[in-house]
PDB file of C-alpha atoms in Angstrom:
ATOM      1  CA  MET A   1      38.676  -4.360 -48.324  1.00 79.00           C
ATOM      2  CA  LYS A   2      38.737  -8.022 -48.447  1.00 87.00           C
ATOM      3  CA  TYR A   3      38.052  -9.947 -51.386  1.00 90.00           C
ATOM      4  CA  ASN A   4      36.261 -13.068 -52.471  1.00 92.00           C
ATOM      5  CA  ILE A   5      37.359 -14.012 -55.895  1.00 93.00           C
ATOM      6  CA  ARG A   6      35.959 -16.940 -57.778  1.00 93.00           C
ATOM      7  CA  GLY A   7      35.403 -17.697 -61.429  1.00 93.00           C
ATOM      8  CA  GLN A   8      32.921 -20.216 -63.363  1.00 90.00           C
ATOM      9  CA  HIS A   9      33.711 -21.388 -66.584  1.00 85.00           C
ATOM     10  CA  ILE A  10      36.919 -19.636 -66.262  1.00 89.00           C
ATOM     11  CA  LEU A  11      40.409 -19.668 -64.324  1.00 91.00           C
ATOM     12  CA  VAL A  12      41.204 -16.746 -61.876  1.00 92.00           C
ATOM     13  CA  THR A  13      44.709 -15.947 -63.035  1.00 92.00           C
ATOM     14  CA  ASP A  14      46.991 -13.806 -60.354  1.00 93.00           C
ATOM     15  CA  ALA A  15      46.923 -11.408 -62.965  1.00 94.00           C
ATOM     16  CA  LEU A  16      43.202 -11.168 -62.796  1.00 94.00           C
ATOM     17  CA  ARG A  17      43.285 -11.063 -59.363  1.00 93.00           C
ATOM     18  CA  GLU A  18      45.651  -8.100 -58.761  1.00 95.00           C
ATOM     19  CA  TYR A  19      43.809  -6.277 -61.660  1.00 95.00           C
ATOM     20  CA  VAL A  20      40.314  -6.736 -59.525  1.00 93.00           C
ATOM     21  CA  GLU A  21      41.692  -5.741 -56.592  1.00 93.00           C
ATOM     22  CA  LYS A  22      43.486  -2.606 -57.592  1.00 94.00           C
ATOM     23  CA  LYS A  23      40.109  -1.556 -59.890  1.00 93.00           C
ATOM     24  CA  LEU A  24      37.706  -2.118 -56.424  1.00 91.00           C
ATOM     25  CA  SER A  25      40.413  -0.415 -54.416  1.00 89.00           C
ATOM     26  CA  ARG A  26      39.604   2.671 -55.594  1.00 89.00           C
ATOM     27  CA  LEU A  27      36.111   2.836 -54.625  1.00 87.00           C
ATOM     28  CA  GLU A  28      38.031   3.007 -50.817  1.00 84.00           C
ATOM     29  CA  LYS A  29      38.230   6.479 -51.139  1.00 84.00           C
ATOM     30  CA  TYR A  30      34.349   7.123 -51.055  1.00 81.00           C
ATOM     31  CA  PHE A  31      33.896   5.951 -47.584  1.00 78.00           C
ATOM     32  CA  GLU A  32      34.289   7.221 -44.265  1.00 75.00           C
ATOM     33  CA  GLU A  33      35.431   4.181 -42.547  1.00 76.00           C
ATOM     34  CA  PRO A  34      37.429   0.913 -44.333  1.00 77.00           C
ATOM     35  CA  ILE A  35      35.306  -2.008 -45.905  1.00 78.00           C
ATOM     36  CA  THR A  36      34.824  -4.461 -43.155  1.00 79.00           C
ATOM     37  CA  SER A  37      32.654  -7.014 -45.284  1.00 84.00           C
ATOM     38  CA  GLU A  38      33.727  -8.979 -47.659  1.00 89.00           C
ATOM     39  CA  THR A  39      33.667  -8.274 -51.267  1.00 91.00           C
ATOM     40  CA  ASN A  40      31.953 -11.234 -53.298  1.00 92.00           C
ATOM     41  CA  VAL A  41      33.492 -11.078 -56.853  1.00 94.00           C
ATOM     42  CA  THR A  42      32.435 -13.364 -59.871  1.00 94.00           C
ATOM     43  CA  MET A  43      34.031 -14.206 -63.237  1.00 95.00           C
ATOM     44  CA  SER A  44      32.076 -16.104 -65.725  1.00 93.00           C
ATOM     45  CA  VAL A  45      32.105 -16.578 -69.435  1.00 92.00           C
ATOM     46  CA  THR A  46      28.593 -17.587 -70.936  1.00 86.00           C
ATOM     47  CA  LYS A  47      28.436 -17.580 -75.009  1.00 86.00           C
ATOM     48  CA  GLY A  48      31.705 -15.648 -75.532  1.00 87.00           C
ATOM     49  CA  LYS A  49      30.660 -12.885 -72.989  1.00 91.00           C
ATOM     50  CA  HIS A  50      33.064 -12.163 -70.193  1.00 93.00           C
ATOM     51  CA  VAL A  51      31.073 -11.089 -66.890  1.00 93.00           C
ATOM     52  CA  ILE A  52      31.932  -9.751 -63.880  1.00 94.00           C
ATOM     53  CA  GLU A  53      29.358  -9.807 -60.740  1.00 93.00           C
ATOM     54  CA  VAL A  54      30.603  -7.556 -58.054  1.00 92.00           C
ATOM     55  CA  MET A  55      28.669  -7.078 -54.596  1.00 91.00           C
ATOM     56  CA  ILE A  56      29.698  -4.823 -51.670  1.00 87.00           C
ATOM     57  CA  PRO A  57      27.655  -5.675 -48.389  1.00 84.00           C
ATOM     58  CA  LEU A  58      27.727  -2.455 -46.518  1.00 78.00           C
ATOM     59  CA  SER A  59      26.234  -1.774 -42.708  1.00 72.00           C
ATOM     60  CA  ASN A  60      22.789  -0.039 -44.643  1.00 67.00           C
ATOM     61  CA  ALA A  61      23.024  -1.002 -48.069  1.00 72.00           C
ATOM     62  CA  MET A  62      24.501  -3.629 -51.016  1.00 79.00           C
ATOM     63  CA  LEU A  63      25.760  -2.529 -53.604  1.00 85.00           C
ATOM     64  CA  ARG A  64      25.663  -4.704 -56.489  1.00 88.00           C
ATOM     65  CA  ALA A  65      26.283  -4.593 -60.059  1.00 89.00           C
ATOM     66  CA  GLU A  66      27.527  -6.553 -63.597  1.00 91.00           C
ATOM     67  CA  GLU A  67      28.949  -6.178 -66.737  1.00 92.00           C
ATOM     68  CA  LYS A  68      29.207  -8.274 -69.462  1.00 93.00           C
ATOM     69  CA  SER A  69      31.822  -7.330 -72.625  1.00 93.00           C
ATOM     70  CA  GLU A  70      34.145  -9.161 -75.036  1.00 94.00           C
ATOM     71  CA  ASP A  71      37.189  -8.771 -72.739  1.00 93.00           C
ATOM     72  CA  MET A  72      37.216  -9.432 -68.936  1.00 93.00           C
ATOM     73  CA  TYR A  73      39.755  -6.468 -68.357  1.00 94.00           C
ATOM     74  CA  ALA A  74      36.760  -4.044 -70.242  1.00 94.00           C
ATOM     75  CA  SER A  75      33.896  -5.633 -68.459  1.00 94.00           C
ATOM     76  CA  ILE A  76      36.073  -5.470 -64.691  1.00 94.00           C
ATOM     77  CA  ASP A  77      36.598  -1.540 -66.283  1.00 94.00           C
ATOM     78  CA  LEU A  78      32.815  -0.912 -66.687  1.00 94.00           C
ATOM     79  CA  VAL A  79      31.689  -2.474 -63.312  1.00 94.00           C
ATOM     80  CA  VAL A  80      33.759  -0.213 -61.824  1.00 93.00           C
ATOM     81  CA  ASP A  81      32.632   2.839 -62.931  1.00 93.00           C
ATOM     82  CA  LYS A  82      28.877   1.467 -62.504  1.00 92.00           C
ATOM     83  CA  LEU A  83      29.590   1.190 -58.915  1.00 91.00           C
ATOM     84  CA  GLU A  84      31.147   4.609 -58.503  1.00 89.00           C
ATOM     85  CA  ARG A  85      28.198   5.821 -60.291  1.00 88.00           C
ATOM     86  CA  GLN A  86      25.954   3.833 -57.653  1.00 84.00           C
ATOM     87  CA  ILE A  87      28.151   5.144 -54.476  1.00 83.00           C
ATOM     88  CA  ARG A  88      28.158   8.730 -55.783  1.00 83.00           C
ATOM     89  CA  LYS A  89      24.218   8.775 -56.123  1.00 81.00           C
ATOM     90  CA  HIS A  90      23.735   7.298 -53.003  1.00 76.00           C
ATOM     91  CA  LYS A  91      26.443   9.318 -51.178  1.00 74.00           C
ATOM     92  CA  THR A  92      24.486  12.398 -52.617  1.00 74.00           C
ATOM     93  CA  LYS A  93      20.973  11.564 -51.174  1.00 71.00           C
ATOM     94  CA  ILE A  94      22.128  10.123 -48.020  1.00 66.00           C
ATOM     95  CA  ASN A  95      24.453  12.952 -47.127  1.00 65.00           C
ATOM     96  CA  SER A  96      21.475  15.589 -48.431  1.00 67.00           C
ATOM     97  CA  ARG A  97      18.739  13.534 -46.191  1.00 63.00           C
ATOM     98  CA  TYR A  98      21.063  13.527 -43.173  1.00 61.00           C
ATOM     99  CA  ARG A  99      22.629  16.939 -43.423  1.00 63.00           C
ATOM    100  CA  LYS A 100      18.295  17.970 -43.623  1.00 62.00           C
ATOM    101  CA  GLU A 101      17.410  15.888 -40.714  1.00 59.00           C
ATOM    102  CA  SER A 102      20.076  15.589 -38.173  1.00 54.00           C
ATOM    103  CA  GLY A 103      23.466  16.274 -39.351  1.00 51.00           C
ATOM    104  CA  ILE A 104      24.177  12.520 -38.570  1.00 49.00           C
ATOM    105  CA  ARG A 105      27.621  11.598 -39.614  1.00 52.00           C
ATOM    106  CA  THR A 106      27.505  10.208 -42.818  1.00 52.00           C
ATOM    107  CA  MET A 107      28.690   6.781 -44.205  1.00 53.00           C
ATOM    108  CA  PHE A 108      30.763   8.311 -47.308  1.00 57.00           C
ATOM    109  CA  LYS A 109      33.093  10.608 -47.136  1.00 58.00           C
ATOM    110  CA  ASP A 110      32.085  14.335 -47.835  1.00 56.00           C
ATOM    111  CA  ASP A 111      34.519  15.977 -50.148  1.00 56.00           C
ATOM    112  CA  GLY A 112      32.749  19.083 -51.025  1.00 51.00           C
ATOM    113  CA  ALA A 113      32.751  18.622 -54.033  1.00 49.00           C
ATOM    114  CA  ALA A 114      29.125  19.034 -56.131  1.00 45.00           C
ATOM    115  CA  VAL A 115      27.967  15.078 -57.586  1.00 46.00           C
ATOM    116  CA  ARG A 116      26.626  15.360 -61.015  1.00 44.00           C
ATOM    117  CA  VAL A 117      23.986  12.813 -61.198  1.00 43.00           C
ATOM    118  CA  LEU A 118      21.596  12.030 -64.177  1.00 43.00           C
ATOM    119  CA  GLU A 119      18.484  13.036 -64.159  1.00 40.00           C
ATOM    120  CA  GLU A 120      16.615   9.449 -64.871  1.00 41.00           C
ATOM    121  CA  GLU A 121      18.817   8.254 -61.951  1.00 47.00           C
ATOM    122  CA  ASP A 122      17.655  10.821 -59.595  1.00 50.00           C
ATOM    123  CA  ASP A 123      13.663  10.554 -60.189  1.00 59.00           C
ATOM    124  CA  TYR A 124      11.754   7.011 -58.329  1.00 68.00           C
ATOM    125  CA  GLU A 125       8.461   8.165 -60.500  1.00 76.00           C
ATOM    126  CA  LEU A 126       5.843   5.370 -59.000  1.00 79.00           C
ATOM    127  CA  VAL A 127       3.733   4.753 -62.218  1.00 79.00           C
ATOM    128  CA  ARG A 128       1.448   1.928 -61.132  1.00 82.00           C
ATOM    129  CA  THR A 129       0.549   0.530 -57.565  1.00 84.00           C
ATOM    130  CA  LYS A 130      -1.022  -3.424 -58.483  1.00 81.00           C
ATOM    131  CA  ARG A 131      -2.914  -5.324 -55.580  1.00 82.00           C
ATOM    132  CA  PHE A 132      -3.540  -9.389 -56.070  1.00 77.00           C
ATOM    133  CA  LEU A 133      -4.548 -12.126 -54.059  1.00 81.00           C
ATOM    134  CA  LEU A 134      -1.604 -14.659 -53.593  1.00 86.00           C
ATOM    135  CA  LYS A 135      -2.755 -18.179 -54.102  1.00 83.00           C
ATOM    136  CA  PRO A 136      -0.636 -20.792 -52.071  1.00 91.00           C
ATOM    137  CA  MET A 137       1.310 -22.513 -54.638  1.00 91.00           C
ATOM    138  CA  ASP A 138       4.733 -24.497 -55.200  1.00 92.00           C
ATOM    139  CA  VAL A 139       7.607 -22.950 -56.892  1.00 92.00           C
ATOM    140  CA  GLU A 140       7.041 -24.955 -60.219  1.00 92.00           C
ATOM    141  CA  GLU A 141       3.221 -23.569 -60.764  1.00 90.00           C
ATOM    142  CA  ALA A 142       4.901 -20.409 -59.996  1.00 90.00           C
ATOM    143  CA  ILE A 143       7.105 -20.707 -62.546  1.00 91.00           C
ATOM    144  CA  LEU A 144       4.384 -22.002 -64.851  1.00 88.00           C
ATOM    145  CA  GLN A 145       1.848 -19.203 -64.098  1.00 86.00           C
ATOM    146  CA  MET A 146       4.730 -16.563 -64.568  1.00 84.00           C
ATOM    147  CA  ASN A 147       5.757 -18.029 -67.820  1.00 81.00           C
ATOM    148  CA  MET A 148       1.905 -18.080 -69.001  1.00 78.00           C
ATOM    149  CA  VAL A 149       1.282 -14.313 -68.192  1.00 77.00           C
ATOM    150  CA  GLY A 150       4.626 -13.138 -70.466  1.00 79.00           C
ATOM    151  CA  HIS A 151       6.933 -11.616 -67.176  1.00 86.00           C
ATOM    152  CA  SER A 152      10.049 -11.969 -65.583  1.00 89.00           C
ATOM    153  CA  PHE A 153       9.047 -12.598 -62.301  1.00 91.00           C
ATOM    154  CA  PHE A 154       6.030 -14.062 -60.467  1.00 91.00           C
ATOM    155  CA  MET A 155       4.979 -13.063 -56.798  1.00 92.00           C
ATOM    156  CA  PHE A 156       2.983 -16.138 -54.802  1.00 92.00           C
ATOM    157  CA  ALA A 157       2.485 -18.068 -51.426  1.00 93.00           C
ATOM    158  CA  ASN A 158       4.872 -20.646 -51.250  1.00 93.00           C
ATOM    159  CA  ALA A 159       2.195 -23.380 -50.133  1.00 92.00           C
ATOM    160  CA  THR A 160       5.303 -25.443 -48.316  1.00 91.00           C
ATOM    161  CA  THR A 161       6.523 -22.235 -46.289  1.00 91.00           C
ATOM    162  CA  LYS A 162       3.531 -19.951 -46.002  1.00 90.00           C
ATOM    163  CA  GLU A 163       5.696 -17.136 -46.955  1.00 92.00           C
ATOM    164  CA  VAL A 164       5.241 -14.964 -49.509  1.00 93.00           C
ATOM    165  CA  ASN A 165       8.426 -15.782 -52.178  1.00 94.00           C
ATOM    166  CA  VAL A 166       9.155 -14.652 -55.911  1.00 95.00           C
ATOM    167  CA  VAL A 167       9.974 -16.388 -58.488  1.00 95.00           C
ATOM    168  CA  TYR A 168      12.284 -14.979 -61.725  1.00 95.00           C
ATOM    169  CA  LYS A 169      13.921 -15.577 -64.756  1.00 92.00           C
ATOM    170  CA  ARG A 170      17.421 -15.196 -65.074  1.00 90.00           C
ATOM    171  CA  SER A 171      19.418 -13.734 -67.608  1.00 86.00           C
ATOM    172  CA  ASP A 172      20.913 -17.194 -68.632  1.00 86.00           C
ATOM    173  CA  GLY A 173      17.456 -18.930 -69.070  1.00 86.00           C
ATOM    174  CA  ARG A 174      17.211 -20.462 -65.839  1.00 91.00           C
ATOM    175  CA  TYR A 175      15.344 -19.601 -62.928  1.00 94.00           C
ATOM    176  CA  GLY A 176      15.891 -17.895 -59.617  1.00 95.00           C
ATOM    177  CA  LEU A 177      13.353 -17.789 -56.036  1.00 95.00           C
ATOM    178  CA  ILE A 178      13.734 -15.054 -53.731  1.00 95.00           C
ATOM    179  CA  GLU A 179      12.879 -15.875 -50.253  1.00 92.00           C
ATOM    180  CA  ALA A 180      12.117 -13.546 -46.917  1.00 86.00           C
ATOM    181  CA  ASP A 181      15.017 -13.975 -43.946  1.00 81.00           C
TER     182      ASP A 181
END
């Protein structure tokens, strides 16, 4: 794995860098082929919390996890555990689907061991579908509308680009915009 490790409001020491690389290298055992894409790791300190975010782009999926704790080393351990759970969950679903459908070679190694997945992670029950007309508006108006309805995100038709966009409230209190590529 190739790593892009950067810090925000924190100096990434050699010890931290080595610890991240050592811990994330544990994930390589789950993949059939080595990961060729660059793994992005962002470490930051916000309001006394040590935050780590890891994004691993794969050919047909994106693994992403974020953890916060009082200690950066503990955050690293927690984020690796979370990524392992995600991989095992995807491995179980993908491998069983491919075995049923066509026997296509999978992205994850099949070591024959049964993988336990928590039931609440296993079921994706859709409980509501909502349809509404997207009015063209600018980003600032969409943020205002989102705040007025009290939601953490808001989908709208961007008046400038004529595309469907989503604004959302970030955990740091600021706002983000999602645009289609």
